[in-house]
Amino acid sequence: MEKLILFNNTKLNKLLTKRSGESKFGEHIKILSSPSHIYEQLQNLDVTHVVFGLPEDIGVFANHGKSGASEAWNATLKILLNIQSNNFTKANSVLILGHLDFTAELLEVSKLNQNKKSDIKKARKIVEHIDSHVTHIMQLIISSGKKAIVIGGGHNNAYGNIKGTSLALKKCVNVVNFDAHSDFRPQEGRHSGNGFSYAFAEGFLKNYYIFGLHENYTSNKILETLSETKHLDFSTFEDIEIKEKLSFNDAMYKALNHVSHKPFGIEIDCDAIANIPSSAMTPSGFTVNQTRQFVSYFANHKNATYLHICEAAPKKKSANQVGKLITYLITDFIKAHETSIT
């Protein structure tokens, strides 16, 4: 656990803005007191949700994408801690665990040239290293009986989320992915575009559903794989929003039927949301409110096991708005679990 930096009272007090007559979320969250015996602490703590950050964008670099996903965690913390604590937000059922520190790896990658094949190969080896740490922390959280909320990083971290959850539950798991892209690229070395294909090939991922796939950015080869493989399914953004072949609600129902018969993860790639700063920002995508409805709908099922919000790449001017977006999704996930259904 050498990569885990625990969130503590010093950081909390620095970020928290108290106001007379109000009770802030950050005043009621739980934090861990020691980096030792993490599993035992998680198991004994009276919380339902564990939030942690992945401030890295190395998988995005390794996929020839634009950096910035490393900034989402800090942008989110500042907003999340300062929302109201009330009967809706359930702050006392939440542990802010901290983040995995990949500063050294980010520094190493900053010296690499994205146009050199040898440097891309090096970056992909570093992603494998990141995978092991994400897998381990996810395994601890899920094994302790808590729901995980994972913030930041590239979509390469879906692999660690899935593998860690699968190892904790001792069985393969399902995933619904709200995404413009399949992230089911070939197993050519780890990066943000093949977390699901690796997890599927290795037997950790069983049923996989891509919700809102963009037709303009999906190759025929991937479309053939998705169409011909029994456990893979998808709905395109165009079928839902442009051609209106099926409604947003019908598409969600179809996806839920594909994944909900066993524990499943909810993956949210911010490049599926229109005009949100991300590694592959789009002018044509789902709205923020649709994204919130999506999270709430799937989190309302008892088999929803984790939420991962990734690929948001805020700049200084957009940090507050991105932080608010991610905070809404976090609290929607928590609220839905309070009234989960079978």
mmCIF file of C-alpha atoms in Angstrom:
data_model
loop_
_atom_site.group_PDB
_atom_site.id
_atom_site.type_symbol
_atom_site.label_atom_id
_atom_site.label_comp_id
_atom_site.label_asym_id
_atom_site.label_seq_id
_atom_site.Cartn_x
_atom_site.Cartn_y
_atom_site.Cartn_z
ATOM 1 C CA MET A 1 0.000 0.000 0.000
ATOM 2 C CA GLU A 2 2.979 2.305 -0.498
ATOM 3 C CA LYS A 3 1.066 4.277 -3.160
ATOM 4 C CA LEU A 4 -1.933 5.077 -0.948
ATOM 5 C CA ILE A 5 -1.940 8.592 0.498
ATOM 6 C CA LEU A 6 -4.654 8.750 3.141
ATOM 7 C CA PHE A 7 -6.967 11.723 3.251
ATOM 8 C CA ASN A 8 -6.536 13.387 6.651
ATOM 9 C CA ASN A 9 -7.823 16.194 8.856
ATOM 10 C CA THR A 10 -5.087 18.587 7.731
ATOM 11 C CA LYS A 11 -6.185 18.289 4.093
ATOM 12 C CA LEU A 12 -9.833 18.370 5.104
ATOM 13 C CA ASN A 13 -9.493 21.600 7.088
ATOM 14 C CA LYS A 14 -7.585 23.212 4.231
ATOM 15 C CA LEU A 15 -10.370 22.462 1.742
ATOM 16 C CA LEU A 16 -13.407 22.907 3.994
ATOM 17 C CA THR A 17 -15.239 26.233 4.050
ATOM 18 C CA LYS A 18 -17.478 26.327 7.113
ATOM 19 C CA ARG A 19 -20.481 28.596 7.365
ATOM 20 C CA SER A 20 -22.559 29.470 10.404
ATOM 21 C CA GLY A 21 -25.912 27.707 10.466
ATOM 22 C CA GLU A 22 -24.873 25.189 7.819
ATOM 23 C CA SER A 23 -23.492 21.670 7.987
ATOM 24 C CA LYS A 24 -21.055 20.719 5.240
ATOM 25 C CA PHE A 25 -20.478 17.253 3.773
ATOM 26 C CA GLY A 26 -16.829 17.339 4.788
ATOM 27 C CA GLU A 27 -17.734 17.867 8.448
ATOM 28 C CA HIS A 28 -19.398 14.451 8.619
ATOM 29 C CA ILE A 29 -17.379 12.132 6.372
ATOM 30 C CA LYS A 30 -15.176 9.418 7.852
ATOM 31 C CA ILE A 31 -11.406 9.181 7.380
ATOM 32 C CA LEU A 32 -8.908 6.481 8.314
ATOM 33 C CA SER A 33 -6.466 7.095 11.137
ATOM 34 C CA SER A 34 -3.627 4.829 10.025
ATOM 35 C CA PRO A 35 -2.182 3.435 6.772
ATOM 36 C CA SER A 36 -1.789 0.060 8.486
ATOM 37 C CA HIS A 37 -4.402 -2.711 8.447
ATOM 38 C CA ILE A 38 -6.539 -0.968 5.815
ATOM 39 C CA TYR A 39 -8.792 -3.977 5.260
ATOM 40 C CA GLU A 40 -9.578 -4.382 8.964
ATOM 41 C CA GLN A 41 -10.343 -0.673 9.313
ATOM 42 C CA LEU A 42 -12.636 -0.745 6.279
ATOM 43 C CA GLN A 43 -14.414 -3.837 7.549
ATOM 44 C CA ASN A 44 -15.072 -2.334 10.979
ATOM 45 C CA LEU A 45 -16.059 1.153 9.829
ATOM 46 C CA ASP A 46 -19.782 1.964 9.748
ATOM 47 C CA VAL A 47 -19.888 3.324 6.191
ATOM 48 C CA THR A 48 -21.446 2.103 2.952
ATOM 49 C CA HIS A 49 -19.293 3.934 0.383
ATOM 50 C CA VAL A 50 -15.542 4.426 0.005
ATOM 51 C CA VAL A 51 -14.276 7.235 -2.234
ATOM 52 C CA PHE A 52 -10.733 7.319 -3.592
ATOM 53 C CA GLY A 53 -8.867 9.137 -6.341
ATOM 54 C CA LEU A 54 -6.606 8.147 -9.217
ATOM 55 C CA PRO A 55 -4.790 11.351 -10.216
ATOM 56 C CA GLU A 56 -3.020 10.022 -13.308
ATOM 57 C CA ASP A 57 -3.324 10.231 -17.087
ATOM 58 C CA ILE A 58 -0.567 7.853 -18.129
ATOM 59 C CA GLY A 59 -3.006 5.428 -19.750
ATOM 60 C CA VAL A 60 -4.338 8.294 -21.855
ATOM 61 C CA PHE A 61 -0.799 9.214 -22.934
ATOM 62 C CA ALA A 62 -0.152 5.555 -23.797
ATOM 63 C CA ASN A 63 -3.269 5.639 -26.009
ATOM 64 C CA HIS A 64 -2.057 8.762 -27.876
ATOM 65 C CA GLY A 65 -4.648 10.905 -26.069
ATOM 66 C CA LYS A 66 -4.610 14.344 -24.448
ATOM 67 C CA SER A 67 -3.487 14.617 -20.835
ATOM 68 C CA GLY A 68 -5.399 16.277 -17.987
ATOM 69 C CA ALA A 69 -7.317 13.428 -16.333
ATOM 70 C CA SER A 70 -4.878 13.610 -13.421
ATOM 71 C CA GLU A 71 -6.538 16.855 -12.280
ATOM 72 C CA ALA A 72 -10.079 15.551 -11.738
ATOM 73 C CA TRP A 73 -9.533 14.226 -8.204
ATOM 74 C CA ASN A 74 -8.461 17.529 -6.672
ATOM 75 C CA ALA A 75 -11.151 19.418 -8.590
ATOM 76 C CA THR A 76 -13.770 17.066 -7.152
ATOM 77 C CA LEU A 77 -12.585 17.020 -3.536
ATOM 78 C CA LYS A 78 -12.907 20.772 -3.099
ATOM 79 C CA ILE A 79 -16.523 20.738 -4.283
ATOM 80 C CA LEU A 80 -17.645 17.476 -2.673
ATOM 81 C CA LEU A 81 -16.488 18.435 0.810
ATOM 82 C CA ASN A 82 -18.379 21.729 0.690
ATOM 83 C CA ILE A 83 -21.833 20.601 -0.405
ATOM 84 C CA GLN A 84 -24.512 20.510 2.276
ATOM 85 C CA SER A 85 -24.717 17.575 4.648
ATOM 86 C CA ASN A 86 -28.400 16.760 5.033
ATOM 87 C CA ASN A 87 -30.936 13.946 4.891
ATOM 88 C CA PHE A 88 -30.309 13.579 1.157
ATOM 89 C CA THR A 89 -26.512 13.460 0.952
ATOM 90 C CA LYS A 90 -25.744 10.934 3.744
ATOM 91 C CA ALA A 91 -22.202 12.166 4.467
ATOM 92 C CA ASN A 92 -21.830 10.029 7.585
ATOM 93 C CA SER A 93 -22.056 6.882 5.445
ATOM 94 C CA VAL A 94 -19.052 7.916 3.335
ATOM 95 C CA LEU A 95 -15.327 7.344 3.823
ATOM 96 C CA ILE A 96 -12.892 9.538 1.894
ATOM 97 C CA LEU A 97 -9.994 7.107 1.698
ATOM 98 C CA GLY A 98 -7.447 9.218 -0.170
ATOM 99 C CA HIS A 99 -5.630 8.710 -3.461
ATOM 100 C CA LEU A 100 -3.009 6.535 -5.106
ATOM 101 C CA ASP A 101 0.116 8.606 -5.640
ATOM 102 C CA PHE A 102 1.606 8.208 -9.107
ATOM 103 C CA THR A 103 3.743 11.367 -9.004
ATOM 104 C CA ALA A 104 6.946 9.490 -9.840
ATOM 105 C CA GLU A 105 5.305 7.715 -12.754
ATOM 106 C CA LEU A 106 3.828 10.963 -14.086
ATOM 107 C CA LEU A 107 7.261 12.570 -13.924
ATOM 108 C CA GLU A 108 8.774 9.656 -15.822
ATOM 109 C CA VAL A 109 6.117 9.851 -18.544
ATOM 110 C CA SER A 110 6.496 13.643 -18.839
ATOM 111 C CA LYS A 111 9.959 12.981 -20.277
ATOM 112 C CA LEU A 112 8.639 10.640 -22.980
ATOM 113 C CA ASN A 113 7.774 11.526 -26.573
ATOM 114 C CA GLN A 114 4.268 10.451 -27.585
ATOM 115 C CA ASN A 115 5.394 10.182 -31.223
ATOM 116 C CA LYS A 116 8.086 7.582 -30.487
ATOM 117 C CA LYS A 117 7.001 3.936 -30.496
ATOM 118 C CA SER A 118 9.620 3.019 -27.908
ATOM 119 C CA ASP A 119 8.294 5.685 -25.524
ATOM 120 C CA ILE A 120 4.701 4.546 -25.998
ATOM 121 C CA LYS A 121 5.881 1.033 -25.156
ATOM 122 C CA LYS A 122 7.492 2.343 -21.955
ATOM 123 C CA ALA A 123 4.295 4.176 -20.990
ATOM 124 C CA ARG A 124 2.264 1.019 -21.502
ATOM 125 C CA LYS A 125 4.548 -0.894 -19.139
ATOM 126 C CA ILE A 126 3.956 1.809 -16.521
ATOM 127 C CA VAL A 127 0.192 1.358 -16.967
ATOM 128 C CA GLU A 128 0.631 -2.324 -16.055
ATOM 129 C CA HIS A 129 2.309 -1.165 -12.847
ATOM 130 C CA ILE A 130 -0.627 1.166 -12.122
ATOM 131 C CA ASP A 131 -3.042 -1.715 -12.782
ATOM 132 C CA SER A 132 -1.591 -3.726 -9.909
ATOM 133 C CA HIS A 133 -2.128 -0.908 -7.395
ATOM 134 C CA VAL A 134 -5.683 -0.147 -8.548
ATOM 135 C CA THR A 135 -6.531 -3.855 -8.453
ATOM 136 C CA HIS A 136 -5.247 -4.199 -4.901
ATOM 137 C CA ILE A 137 -7.130 -1.225 -3.432
ATOM 138 C CA MET A 138 -10.363 -2.227 -5.199
ATOM 139 C CA GLN A 139 -10.029 -5.773 -3.901
ATOM 140 C CA LEU A 140 -9.685 -4.480 -0.332
ATOM 141 C CA ILE A 141 -12.699 -2.171 -0.585
ATOM 142 C CA ILE A 142 -15.052 -4.681 -2.195
ATOM 143 C CA SER A 143 -13.879 -7.513 0.096
ATOM 144 C CA SER A 144 -14.767 -5.355 3.100
ATOM 145 C CA GLY A 145 -18.381 -5.176 1.913
ATOM 146 C CA LYS A 146 -18.341 -1.526 0.829
ATOM 147 C CA LYS A 147 -19.286 0.146 -2.453
ATOM 148 C CA ALA A 148 -16.351 1.824 -4.208
ATOM 149 C CA ILE A 149 -16.448 5.255 -5.842
ATOM 150 C CA VAL A 150 -13.369 5.806 -8.005
ATOM 151 C CA ILE A 151 -12.568 9.295 -9.273
ATOM 152 C CA GLY A 152 -10.187 10.357 -11.983
ATOM 153 C CA GLY A 153 -7.543 8.860 -14.135
ATOM 154 C CA GLY A 154 -7.934 7.477 -17.608
ATOM 155 C CA HIS A 155 -10.195 4.619 -18.594
ATOM 156 C CA ASN A 156 -7.228 2.285 -18.330
ATOM 157 C CA ASN A 157 -8.245 2.023 -14.671
ATOM 158 C CA ALA A 158 -11.400 0.111 -15.596
ATOM 159 C CA TYR A 159 -9.143 -2.940 -15.775
ATOM 160 C CA GLY A 160 -8.018 -2.608 -12.149
ATOM 161 C CA ASN A 161 -11.569 -1.861 -11.034
ATOM 162 C CA ILE A 162 -12.899 -4.988 -12.718
ATOM 163 C CA LYS A 163 -10.052 -7.290 -11.718
ATOM 164 C CA GLY A 164 -10.061 -6.091 -8.093
ATOM 165 C CA THR A 165 -13.823 -6.511 -7.819
ATOM 166 C CA SER A 166 -13.693 -9.937 -9.452
ATOM 167 C CA LEU A 167 -10.930 -11.144 -7.133
ATOM 168 C CA ALA A 168 -12.801 -9.823 -4.086
ATOM 169 C CA LEU A 169 -16.025 -11.587 -5.041
ATOM 170 C CA LYS A 170 -14.225 -14.668 -6.388
ATOM 171 C CA LYS A 171 -16.194 -14.583 -9.645
ATOM 172 C CA CYS A 172 -16.337 -12.648 -12.886
ATOM 173 C CA VAL A 173 -18.379 -9.445 -12.914
ATOM 174 C CA ASN A 174 -20.379 -7.399 -15.419
ATOM 175 C CA VAL A 175 -19.972 -3.760 -16.441
ATOM 176 C CA VAL A 176 -22.114 -1.071 -18.043
ATOM 177 C CA ASN A 177 -20.010 1.644 -19.655
ATOM 178 C CA PHE A 178 -21.445 5.102 -20.435
ATOM 179 C CA ASP A 179 -18.992 5.987 -23.172
ATOM 180 C CA ALA A 180 -18.541 7.341 -26.685
ATOM 181 C CA HIS A 181 -15.909 4.653 -27.278
ATOM 182 C CA SER A 182 -15.826 0.911 -26.662
ATOM 183 C CA ASP A 183 -12.349 0.857 -25.062
ATOM 184 C CA PHE A 184 -12.175 -2.650 -26.470
ATOM 185 C CA ARG A 185 -9.069 -2.147 -28.570
ATOM 186 C CA PRO A 186 -6.574 -4.984 -29.171
ATOM 187 C CA GLN A 187 -4.314 -6.260 -26.404
ATOM 188 C CA GLU A 188 -1.289 -4.363 -27.684
ATOM 189 C CA GLY A 189 0.070 -3.231 -24.323
ATOM 190 C CA ARG A 190 -2.007 -1.538 -21.642
ATOM 191 C CA HIS A 191 -3.560 1.872 -22.216
ATOM 192 C CA SER A 192 -6.847 3.732 -21.757
ATOM 193 C CA GLY A 193 -8.430 2.153 -24.830
ATOM 194 C CA ASN A 194 -8.235 -1.521 -23.903
ATOM 195 C CA GLY A 195 -9.042 -1.954 -20.220
ATOM 196 C CA PHE A 196 -12.230 -3.861 -21.001
ATOM 197 C CA SER A 197 -10.733 -6.107 -23.692
ATOM 198 C CA TYR A 198 -7.941 -7.148 -21.324
ATOM 199 C CA ALA A 199 -10.386 -7.779 -18.451
ATOM 200 C CA PHE A 200 -12.636 -9.787 -20.781
ATOM 201 C CA ALA A 201 -9.787 -11.868 -22.227
ATOM 202 C CA GLU A 202 -8.490 -12.678 -18.747
ATOM 203 C CA GLY A 203 -11.883 -13.806 -17.476
ATOM 204 C CA PHE A 204 -12.577 -11.038 -14.955
ATOM 205 C CA LEU A 205 -15.279 -9.393 -17.103
ATOM 206 C CA LYS A 206 -18.307 -11.449 -18.191
ATOM 207 C CA ASN A 207 -21.077 -9.272 -19.670
ATOM 208 C CA TYR A 208 -20.139 -5.857 -21.033
ATOM 209 C CA TYR A 209 -22.524 -3.176 -22.320
ATOM 210 C CA ILE A 210 -21.441 0.081 -23.979
ATOM 211 C CA PHE A 211 -24.103 2.767 -23.700
ATOM 212 C CA GLY A 212 -23.926 5.637 -26.217
ATOM 213 C CA LEU A 213 -21.206 4.355 -28.538
ATOM 214 C CA HIS A 214 -20.400 6.958 -31.223
ATOM 215 C CA GLU A 215 -20.694 5.548 -34.726
ATOM 216 C CA ASN A 216 -18.079 7.949 -36.140
ATOM 217 C CA TYR A 217 -15.378 6.735 -33.759
ATOM 218 C CA THR A 218 -15.837 2.959 -33.785
ATOM 219 C CA SER A 219 -14.000 0.805 -36.327
ATOM 220 C CA ASN A 220 -15.678 -1.973 -38.298
ATOM 221 C CA LYS A 221 -13.349 -4.453 -36.631
ATOM 222 C CA ILE A 222 -14.553 -3.468 -33.152
ATOM 223 C CA LEU A 223 -18.189 -3.354 -34.316
ATOM 224 C CA GLU A 224 -17.822 -6.920 -35.613
ATOM 225 C CA THR A 225 -16.309 -8.060 -32.316
ATOM 226 C CA LEU A 226 -19.088 -6.413 -30.300
ATOM 227 C CA SER A 227 -21.812 -7.833 -32.566
ATOM 228 C CA GLU A 228 -20.456 -11.370 -32.816
ATOM 229 C CA THR A 229 -19.445 -11.976 -29.193
ATOM 230 C CA LYS A 230 -22.242 -13.318 -27.003
ATOM 231 C CA HIS A 231 -21.403 -11.426 -23.825
ATOM 232 C CA LEU A 232 -20.874 -8.028 -25.478
ATOM 233 C CA ASP A 233 -23.635 -5.597 -26.417
ATOM 234 C CA PHE A 234 -24.118 -1.887 -27.088
ATOM 235 C CA SER A 235 -26.441 0.935 -28.064
ATOM 236 C CA THR A 236 -25.111 3.755 -30.208
ATOM 237 C CA PHE A 237 -25.559 7.394 -29.301
ATOM 238 C CA GLU A 238 -27.049 7.976 -32.731
ATOM 239 C CA ASP A 239 -29.704 5.272 -32.298
ATOM 240 C CA ILE A 240 -30.779 6.854 -29.010
ATOM 241 C CA GLU A 241 -30.490 10.587 -29.631
ATOM 242 C CA ILE A 242 -30.353 11.184 -33.406
ATOM 243 C CA LYS A 243 -32.306 8.427 -35.185
ATOM 244 C CA GLU A 244 -34.452 7.823 -32.089
ATOM 245 C CA LYS A 245 -34.663 4.086 -32.731
ATOM 246 C CA LEU A 246 -34.972 3.549 -28.994
ATOM 247 C CA SER A 247 -35.564 5.935 -26.126
ATOM 248 C CA PHE A 248 -32.994 6.764 -23.465
ATOM 249 C CA ASN A 249 -35.077 4.828 -20.923
ATOM 250 C CA ASP A 250 -35.451 1.812 -23.212
ATOM 251 C CA ALA A 251 -31.704 1.763 -23.824
ATOM 252 C CA MET A 252 -31.064 1.822 -20.072
ATOM 253 C CA TYR A 253 -33.519 -1.031 -19.576
ATOM 254 C CA LYS A 254 -31.781 -3.059 -22.290
ATOM 255 C CA ALA A 255 -28.382 -2.434 -20.695
ATOM 256 C CA LEU A 256 -29.652 -3.295 -17.208
ATOM 257 C CA ASN A 257 -30.984 -6.629 -18.465
ATOM 258 C CA HIS A 258 -27.552 -7.388 -19.888
ATOM 259 C CA VAL A 259 -25.559 -6.733 -16.701
ATOM 260 C CA SER A 260 -27.767 -6.869 -13.606
ATOM 261 C CA HIS A 261 -27.976 -10.635 -12.997
ATOM 262 C CA LYS A 262 -24.627 -10.540 -11.181
ATOM 263 C CA PRO A 263 -22.467 -7.866 -9.468
ATOM 264 C CA PHE A 264 -21.673 -5.079 -11.921
ATOM 265 C CA GLY A 265 -19.694 -1.890 -12.158
ATOM 266 C CA ILE A 266 -20.843 1.462 -13.515
ATOM 267 C CA GLU A 267 -18.224 3.183 -15.664
ATOM 268 C CA ILE A 268 -18.747 6.826 -16.651
ATOM 269 C CA ASP A 269 -16.420 8.269 -19.285
ATOM 270 C CA CYS A 270 -16.836 12.036 -19.351
ATOM 271 C CA ASP A 271 -16.163 12.115 -23.100
ATOM 272 C CA ALA A 272 -19.743 10.854 -23.519
ATOM 273 C CA ILE A 273 -21.084 14.122 -22.048
ATOM 274 C CA ALA A 274 -21.380 17.107 -24.388
ATOM 275 C CA ASN A 275 -18.883 19.937 -23.886
ATOM 276 C CA ILE A 276 -17.243 18.538 -20.750
ATOM 277 C CA PRO A 277 -13.448 19.007 -20.695
ATOM 278 C CA SER A 278 -12.091 15.504 -21.235
ATOM 279 C CA SER A 279 -9.372 13.612 -23.050
ATOM 280 C CA ALA A 280 -11.689 13.357 -26.090
ATOM 281 C CA MET A 281 -14.112 16.265 -25.580
ATOM 282 C CA THR A 282 -17.211 16.146 -27.793
ATOM 283 C CA PRO A 283 -19.736 18.800 -28.929
ATOM 284 C CA SER A 284 -22.303 16.028 -29.501
ATOM 285 C CA GLY A 285 -23.132 13.890 -26.504
ATOM 286 C CA PHE A 286 -25.493 13.226 -23.646
ATOM 287 C CA THR A 287 -26.463 16.004 -21.254
ATOM 288 C CA VAL A 288 -25.320 16.230 -17.652
ATOM 289 C CA ASN A 289 -28.853 15.496 -16.461
ATOM 290 C CA GLN A 290 -29.054 12.376 -18.636
ATOM 291 C CA THR A 291 -25.759 11.233 -17.137
ATOM 292 C CA ARG A 292 -27.139 11.763 -13.642
ATOM 293 C CA GLN A 293 -30.274 9.790 -14.533
ATOM 294 C CA PHE A 294 -28.067 6.995 -15.862
ATOM 295 C CA VAL A 295 -26.027 6.756 -12.650
ATOM 296 C CA SER A 296 -29.130 6.883 -10.463
ATOM 297 C CA TYR A 297 -30.936 4.241 -12.542
ATOM 298 C CA PHE A 298 -28.133 1.676 -12.409
ATOM 299 C CA ALA A 299 -27.056 2.445 -8.840
ATOM 300 C CA ASN A 300 -30.615 1.729 -7.759
ATOM 301 C CA HIS A 301 -30.004 -1.974 -8.408
ATOM 302 C CA LYS A 302 -28.657 -4.054 -5.519
ATOM 303 C CA ASN A 303 -25.932 -5.608 -7.703
ATOM 304 C CA ALA A 304 -24.324 -2.244 -8.498
ATOM 305 C CA THR A 305 -20.916 -2.646 -6.880
ATOM 306 C CA TYR A 306 -18.815 0.352 -7.868
ATOM 307 C CA LEU A 307 -18.856 3.663 -9.729
ATOM 308 C CA HIS A 308 -15.890 4.923 -11.736
ATOM 309 C CA ILE A 309 -15.893 8.451 -13.186
ATOM 310 C CA CYS A 310 -12.976 8.959 -15.537
ATOM 311 C CA GLU A 311 -11.356 10.943 -18.350
ATOM 312 C CA ALA A 312 -12.508 14.372 -17.115
ATOM 313 C CA ALA A 313 -9.624 16.746 -17.821
ATOM 314 C CA PRO A 314 -10.315 20.083 -16.131
ATOM 315 C CA LYS A 315 -8.234 23.180 -16.738
ATOM 316 C CA LYS A 316 -7.960 25.922 -14.125
ATOM 317 C CA LYS A 317 -11.023 27.786 -15.479
ATOM 318 C CA SER A 318 -13.199 24.666 -15.705
ATOM 319 C CA ALA A 319 -12.113 22.940 -12.481
ATOM 320 C CA ASN A 320 -15.122 24.088 -10.434
ATOM 321 C CA GLN A 321 -17.654 23.017 -13.058
ATOM 322 C CA VAL A 322 -16.005 19.622 -13.540
ATOM 323 C CA GLY A 323 -15.853 19.213 -9.760
ATOM 324 C CA LYS A 324 -19.565 19.986 -9.505
ATOM 325 C CA LEU A 325 -20.409 17.504 -12.266
ATOM 326 C CA ILE A 326 -18.481 14.670 -10.634
ATOM 327 C CA THR A 327 -19.886 15.556 -7.211
ATOM 328 C CA TYR A 328 -23.446 15.319 -8.552
ATOM 329 C CA LEU A 329 -22.673 11.852 -9.933
ATOM 330 C CA ILE A 330 -21.118 10.748 -6.636
ATOM 331 C CA THR A 331 -24.107 11.856 -4.582
ATOM 332 C CA ASP A 332 -26.577 10.398 -7.110
ATOM 333 C CA PHE A 333 -24.828 7.039 -6.701
ATOM 334 C CA ILE A 334 -24.965 7.249 -2.906
ATOM 335 C CA LYS A 335 -28.608 8.363 -2.807
ATOM 336 C CA ALA A 336 -29.732 5.606 -5.178
ATOM 337 C CA HIS A 337 -28.131 2.941 -3.021
ATOM 338 C CA GLU A 338 -30.202 4.052 -0.057
ATOM 339 C CA THR A 339 -33.279 2.748 -1.887
ATOM 340 C CA SER A 340 -31.748 -0.016 -4.029
ATOM 341 C CA ILE A 341 -33.993 -2.604 -5.655
ATOM 342 C CA THR A 342 -33.584 -6.164 -6.888
#
